[in-house]
Coordinates of C-alpha atoms and ligand atoms in Angstrom, one line a residue:
Chain D
X847 CA -141.4 -81.8 -16.7
X848 CA -143.3 -83.8 -19.4
X849 CA -143.1 -87.5 -19.7
X850 CA -142.5 -88.4 -23.4
X851 CA -144.2 -91.7 -23.1
X852 CA -147.5 -89.9 -22.3
X853 CA -147.2 -87.5 -25.2
X854 CA -149.1 -88.0 -28.4
X855 CA -146.9 -88.4 -31.4
X856 CA -149.3 -87.0 -34.0
X857 CA -150.7 -83.6 -33.9
X858 CA -154.1 -83.4 -35.6
X859 CA -153.7 -79.7 -36.5
X860 CA -150.0 -79.2 -36.7
X861 CA -150.2 -76.5 -39.3
X862 CA -152.5 -74.4 -37.2
X863 CA -150.5 -75.2 -34.1
X864 CA -147.3 -74.0 -35.8
X865 CA -148.9 -70.8 -36.8
X866 CA -150.1 -70.3 -33.2
X867 CA -146.7 -71.2 -31.8
X868 CA -145.1 -68.6 -34.1
X869 CA -147.6 -66.0 -33.1
X870 CA -146.8 -66.7 -29.4
X871 CA -143.1 -66.4 -29.9
X872 CA -143.7 -63.2 -31.9
X873 CA -145.6 -61.8 -29.0
X874 CA -148.8 -61.6 -31.1
X875 CA -151.0 -64.2 -29.5
X876 CA -153.6 -63.5 -26.8
X877 CA -153.0 -64.5 -23.2
X878 CA -155.5 -67.3 -23.4
X879 CA -154.0 -68.7 -26.6
X880 CA -150.6 -68.6 -25.0
X881 CA -151.8 -70.3 -21.8
X882 CA -153.6 -73.0 -23.5
X883 CA -150.8 -73.8 -25.8
X884 CA -147.8 -73.4 -23.5
X885 CA -149.4 -75.1 -20.5
X886 CA -151.7 -77.7 -22.0
X887 CA -150.9 -78.5 -25.5
X888 CA -147.1 -78.4 -25.4
X889 CA -146.9 -80.9 -22.6
X890 CA -149.0 -83.5 -24.3
X891 CA -148.0 -83.2 -28.0
X892 CA -144.6 -84.3 -29.2
X893 CA -144.6 -82.7 -32.6
X894 CA -145.5 -79.3 -31.2
X895 CA -143.0 -79.7 -28.3
X896 CA -140.3 -80.4 -30.9
X897 CA -141.4 -77.5 -33.1
X898 CA -141.3 -75.2 -30.1
X899 CA -137.7 -76.0 -29.4
X900 CA -136.8 -75.8 -33.1
X901 CA -138.4 -72.4 -33.5
X902 CA -136.6 -71.1 -30.5
X903 CA -133.3 -72.5 -31.6
X904 CA -133.6 -71.0 -35.1
X905 CA -134.4 -67.6 -33.6
X906 CA -131.4 -67.8 -31.3
X907 CA -129.2 -68.8 -34.2
X908 CA -130.5 -66.0 -36.4
X909 CA -129.7 -63.4 -33.7
X910 CA -126.3 -64.8 -33.0
X911 CA -125.2 -65.3 -36.6
X912 CA -127.1 -62.9 -38.8
X913 CA -126.4 -59.4 -37.4
X914 CA -123.4 -57.3 -38.2
X915 CA -122.3 -53.8 -37.2
X916 CA -121.9 -50.8 -39.4
X917 CA -118.3 -50.0 -40.2
X918 CA -117.1 -47.1 -38.0
X919 CA -115.9 -45.1 -41.0
X920 CA -119.4 -45.3 -42.5
X921 CA -120.9 -44.0 -39.2
X922 CA -118.4 -41.2 -39.1
X923 CA -119.0 -40.2 -42.7
X924 CA -122.8 -40.1 -42.2
X925 CA -122.4 -37.9 -39.1
X926 CA -120.1 -35.6 -40.9
X927 CA -122.4 -35.2 -43.8
X928 CA -125.3 -34.3 -41.5
X929 CA -123.1 -31.8 -39.7
X930 CA -122.3 -30.2 -43.0
X931 CA -125.9 -30.1 -43.8
X932 CA -126.7 -28.4 -40.6
X933 CA -124.1 -25.7 -41.1
X934 CA -125.2 -25.1 -44.7
Chain O
X1308 CA -147.1 -43.0 -41.6
X1309 CA -148.0 -41.6 -44.9
X1310 CA -151.6 -41.2 -44.0
X1311 CA -151.1 -38.0 -42.0
X1312 CA -148.0 -36.2 -42.6
X1313 CA -147.5 -33.6 -39.9
X1314 CA -144.9 -31.1 -40.8
X1315 CA -142.9 -30.0 -37.9
X1316 CA -140.6 -27.1 -38.0
X1317 CA -137.7 -28.2 -36.0
X1318 CA -134.8 -25.8 -35.3
X1319 CA -131.3 -26.9 -36.2
X1320 CA -130.6 -27.8 -32.6
X1321 CA -133.7 -30.0 -32.5
X1322 CA -132.9 -31.6 -35.8
X1323 CA -129.4 -32.4 -34.5
X1324 CA -130.7 -33.8 -31.3
X1325 CA -133.3 -36.0 -33.0
X1326 CA -130.8 -37.2 -35.4
X1327 CA -128.3 -38.2 -32.7
X1328 CA -130.7 -39.5 -30.2
X1329 CA -133.4 -41.1 -32.3
X1330 CA -131.9 -42.0 -35.6
X1331 CA -128.2 -42.9 -34.9
X1332 CA -128.9 -45.6 -32.2
X1333 CA -130.5 -47.7 -35.0
X1334 CA -127.5 -47.5 -37.3
X1335 CA -126.2 -51.1 -36.8
X1336 CA -129.7 -52.6 -37.3
X1337 CA -130.1 -50.4 -40.3
X1338 CA -126.8 -51.4 -41.8
X1339 CA -127.6 -55.1 -41.2
X1340 CA -130.9 -54.6 -43.0
X1341 CA -129.2 -52.8 -45.9
X1342 CA -126.7 -55.6 -46.1
X1343 CA -129.2 -58.4 -46.0
X1344 CA -131.3 -56.7 -48.7
X1345 CA -128.4 -55.9 -51.1
X1346 CA -126.1 -58.7 -50.2
X1347 CA -123.3 -56.5 -51.1
X1348 CA -121.1 -54.5 -48.7
X1349 CA -120.7 -51.5 -51.0
X1350 CA -124.3 -51.3 -51.9
X1351 CA -125.2 -51.6 -48.3
X1352 CA -123.0 -48.6 -47.4
X1353 CA -124.5 -46.5 -50.2
X1354 CA -128.0 -47.6 -49.2
X1355 CA -127.5 -46.8 -45.6
X1356 CA -125.9 -43.4 -46.4
X1357 CA -128.8 -42.5 -48.8
X1358 CA -131.3 -43.5 -46.2
X1359 CA -129.8 -41.4 -43.4
X1360 CA -129.5 -38.4 -45.6
X1361 CA -133.1 -38.9 -46.7
X1362 CA -134.2 -39.2 -43.1
X1363 CA -132.5 -36.0 -42.4
X1364 CA -134.0 -34.2 -45.4
X1365 CA -137.5 -35.4 -44.3
X1366 CA -136.9 -35.0 -40.6
X1367 CA -139.8 -32.5 -40.3
X1368 CA -142.3 -35.2 -41.1
X1369 CA -140.9 -37.4 -38.3
X1370 CA -143.0 -37.0 -35.2
X1371 CA -140.9 -37.0 -32.0
X1372 CA -141.9 -39.8 -29.6
X1373 CA -143.1 -42.1 -32.4
X1374 CA -141.2 -45.2 -33.5
X1375 CA -138.1 -43.9 -35.1
X1376 CA -136.8 -47.3 -35.9
X1377 CA -139.9 -48.3 -37.9
X1378 CA -139.8 -44.9 -39.7
X1379 CA -136.2 -45.4 -40.7
X1380 CA -136.7 -49.0 -41.8
X1381 CA -139.5 -47.9 -44.0
X1382 CA -137.4 -45.3 -45.7
X1383 CA -134.6 -47.8 -46.2
X1384 CA -136.9 -50.4 -47.7
X1385 CA -138.4 -47.9 -50.1
X1386 CA -135.0 -46.7 -51.2
X1387 CA -134.0 -50.2 -51.8
X1388 CA -137.0 -50.9 -53.9
X1389 CA -136.7 -47.7 -55.9
X1390 CA -133.0 -47.3 -56.3
X1391 CA -131.3 -50.7 -55.7
X1392 CA -133.6 -53.5 -56.5
X1393 CA -133.6 -52.5 -60.2
X1394 CA -129.9 -52.5 -60.6
X1395 CA -129.1 -55.4 -58.3
X1396 CA -127.8 -58.6 -59.7
X1397 CA -130.8 -60.5 -58.6
X1398 CA -132.5 -62.3 -61.4
X1399 CA -135.5 -60.4 -62.9
X1400 CA -138.3 -60.5 -60.5
X1401 CA -141.0 -63.0 -60.9
X1402 CA -144.4 -61.4 -60.6
X1403 CA -144.7 -61.2 -56.9
X1404 CA -148.4 -61.9 -56.8
X1405 CA -147.7 -65.2 -58.5
X1406 CA -145.0 -66.1 -56.0
X1407 CA -147.3 -65.3 -53.2
X1408 CA -150.1 -67.4 -54.6
X1409 CA -147.8 -70.3 -55.2
X1410 CA -146.4 -70.2 -51.7
X1411 CA -149.8 -69.9 -50.2
X1412 CA -151.1 -73.0 -51.9
X1413 CA -151.8 -75.9 -49.7
X1414 CA -149.6 -78.1 -51.9
X1415 CA -146.5 -76.3 -50.8
X1416 CA -147.4 -76.7 -47.2
X1417 CA -147.8 -80.4 -47.6
X1418 CA -144.5 -80.5 -49.5
X1419 CA -142.6 -78.5 -47.0
X1420 CA -142.4 -80.4 -43.8
X1421 CA -138.8 -80.0 -43.1
X1422 CA -137.7 -82.7 -40.7
X1423 CA -135.1 -80.5 -39.1
X1424 CA -133.8 -81.2 -35.6
X1425 CA -132.5 -78.9 -32.9
X1426 CA -129.4 -81.0 -32.6
X1427 CA -128.4 -80.4 -36.2
X1428 CA -128.8 -76.6 -35.7
X1429 CA -126.4 -76.7 -32.8
X1430 CA -123.8 -78.0 -35.2
X1431 CA -124.3 -75.0 -37.5
X1432 CA -121.6 -72.9 -36.0
X1433 CA -120.4 -71.3 -39.3
X1434 CA -122.3 -69.3 -41.9
X1435 CA -125.0 -71.9 -42.6
X1436 CA -127.9 -69.9 -41.2
X1437 CA -126.7 -66.7 -42.8
X1438 CA -126.3 -68.4 -46.1
X1439 CA -129.7 -70.0 -45.8
X1440 CA -131.3 -66.6 -45.0
X1441 CA -129.5 -64.9 -47.9
X1442 CA -130.7 -67.6 -50.2
X1443 CA -134.3 -66.8 -49.6
X1444 CA -136.2 -64.5 -52.0
X1445 CA -135.8 -60.9 -50.8
X1446 CA -139.4 -60.6 -49.7
X1447 CA -139.2 -63.6 -47.5
X1448 CA -135.8 -62.6 -46.2
X1449 CA -137.2 -59.2 -45.3
X1450 CA -140.0 -60.5 -43.0
X1451 CA -137.6 -62.7 -41.1
X1452 CA -135.2 -59.9 -40.5
X1453 CA -137.9 -57.5 -39.4
X1454 CA -139.6 -60.0 -37.1
X1455 CA -136.9 -62.4 -35.8
X1456 CA -133.9 -60.1 -35.8
X1457 CA -135.4 -56.7 -35.1
X1458 CA -138.5 -57.7 -33.1
X1459 CA -141.0 -55.6 -35.0
X1460 CA -144.7 -56.3 -34.4
X1461 CA -146.8 -57.5 -37.2
X1462 CA -148.6 -54.1 -37.3
X1463 CA -145.3 -52.3 -37.6
X1464 CA -144.1 -54.6 -40.3
X1465 CA -147.3 -54.0 -42.3
X1466 CA -146.6 -50.3 -42.2
X1467 CA -142.9 -50.7 -43.1
X1468 CA -143.8 -53.0 -46.0
X1469 CA -147.1 -51.4 -47.1
X1470 CA -148.9 -54.7 -47.0
X1471 CA -151.9 -55.9 -45.0
X1472 CA -151.3 -57.6 -41.6
X1473 CA -152.7 -60.9 -43.0
X1474 CA -150.0 -60.9 -45.7
X1475 CA -147.3 -60.2 -43.1
X1476 CA -148.5 -63.3 -41.1
X1477 CA -148.7 -65.6 -44.1
X1478 CA -145.5 -64.4 -45.7
X1479 CA -143.7 -64.9 -42.4
X1480 CA -145.0 -68.4 -41.9
X1481 CA -144.0 -69.2 -45.5
X1482 CA -140.6 -67.6 -45.0
X1483 CA -139.9 -69.7 -41.9
X1484 CA -140.9 -72.9 -43.7
X1485 CA -138.5 -72.0 -46.6
X1486 CA -135.7 -71.2 -44.1
X1487 CA -136.2 -74.5 -42.4
X1488 CA -136.1 -76.3 -45.7
X1489 CA -132.8 -74.6 -46.6
X1490 CA -131.4 -75.5 -43.1
X1491 CA -132.4 -79.1 -43.5
X1492 CA -130.7 -79.2 -46.9
X1493 CA -127.6 -78.0 -45.1
X1494 CA -128.0 -80.5 -42.3
X1495 CA -128.3 -83.3 -44.9
X1496 CA -125.3 -82.2 -46.9
X1497 CA -123.3 -81.9 -43.7
X1498 CA -124.3 -85.5 -42.9
X1499 CA -126.3 -84.8 -39.8
X1500 CA -129.3 -86.9 -39.2
X1501 CA -132.4 -84.9 -39.9
X1502 CA -135.0 -87.5 -38.9
Ligands
ZN1993 ZN1 -149.7 -80.3 -31.4
ZN1994 ZN1 -153.3 -77.2 -30.2

């Protein structure tokens, strides 16, 4: 993969890069933006490379830890109310 | 969604099918959204119930084949603002415009450069991320839920929240910075190296 010793350690436009990176992960970037960033920039820029892995890790953690299921009795109660509505 | 309300005249059988096949599959995501907005189990139950009953009552304005999940999320969000936000224990709302302007200023961006590392995240096996998310202002919390948990596109989020796409984008960026800031506070307090 990438050789850390050849990567730059400062990103001149880290803020823009982060916004672009988020757009890419959100599926909102163009194909060209995505290709430039993922294939060229990421391999040569350490802060962006780290940001990429951080963004991915946060999203994974959110998905793993921040979802919860509706209590079954609540689901049943909603279904029942709708059935009653239908019969009314 | 509100722009052109097409009134359908579904039969009871159609209503029942739409409800079961288009609305019910989103009930867990909807409950999670309700919970993350109210931060209270009982309020979340009430909000979810109200929302599904409302969805049923307005089912004729739901167009089959369109995005039921976005339609439902919008109803839930509006119910929350109209019926729950007022009575919630959250401190009186700061003028939102002010908050947005503040968080959009460049100062904050320079200030917020959370030096958070992937390694410290992997140690957060408890409720750290959930607490960090819940600690965000509800408007910031909301965009993270819609985008990162539910996978809505910016355009769908704009419709759900009744805000321009540009605001979705900037609010999301800001929300993520704030979340990282909270996470790096946790990381520090847990004694992990952050830099
Ligand atoms: Zn870079
Ligand atoms: Zn770049």
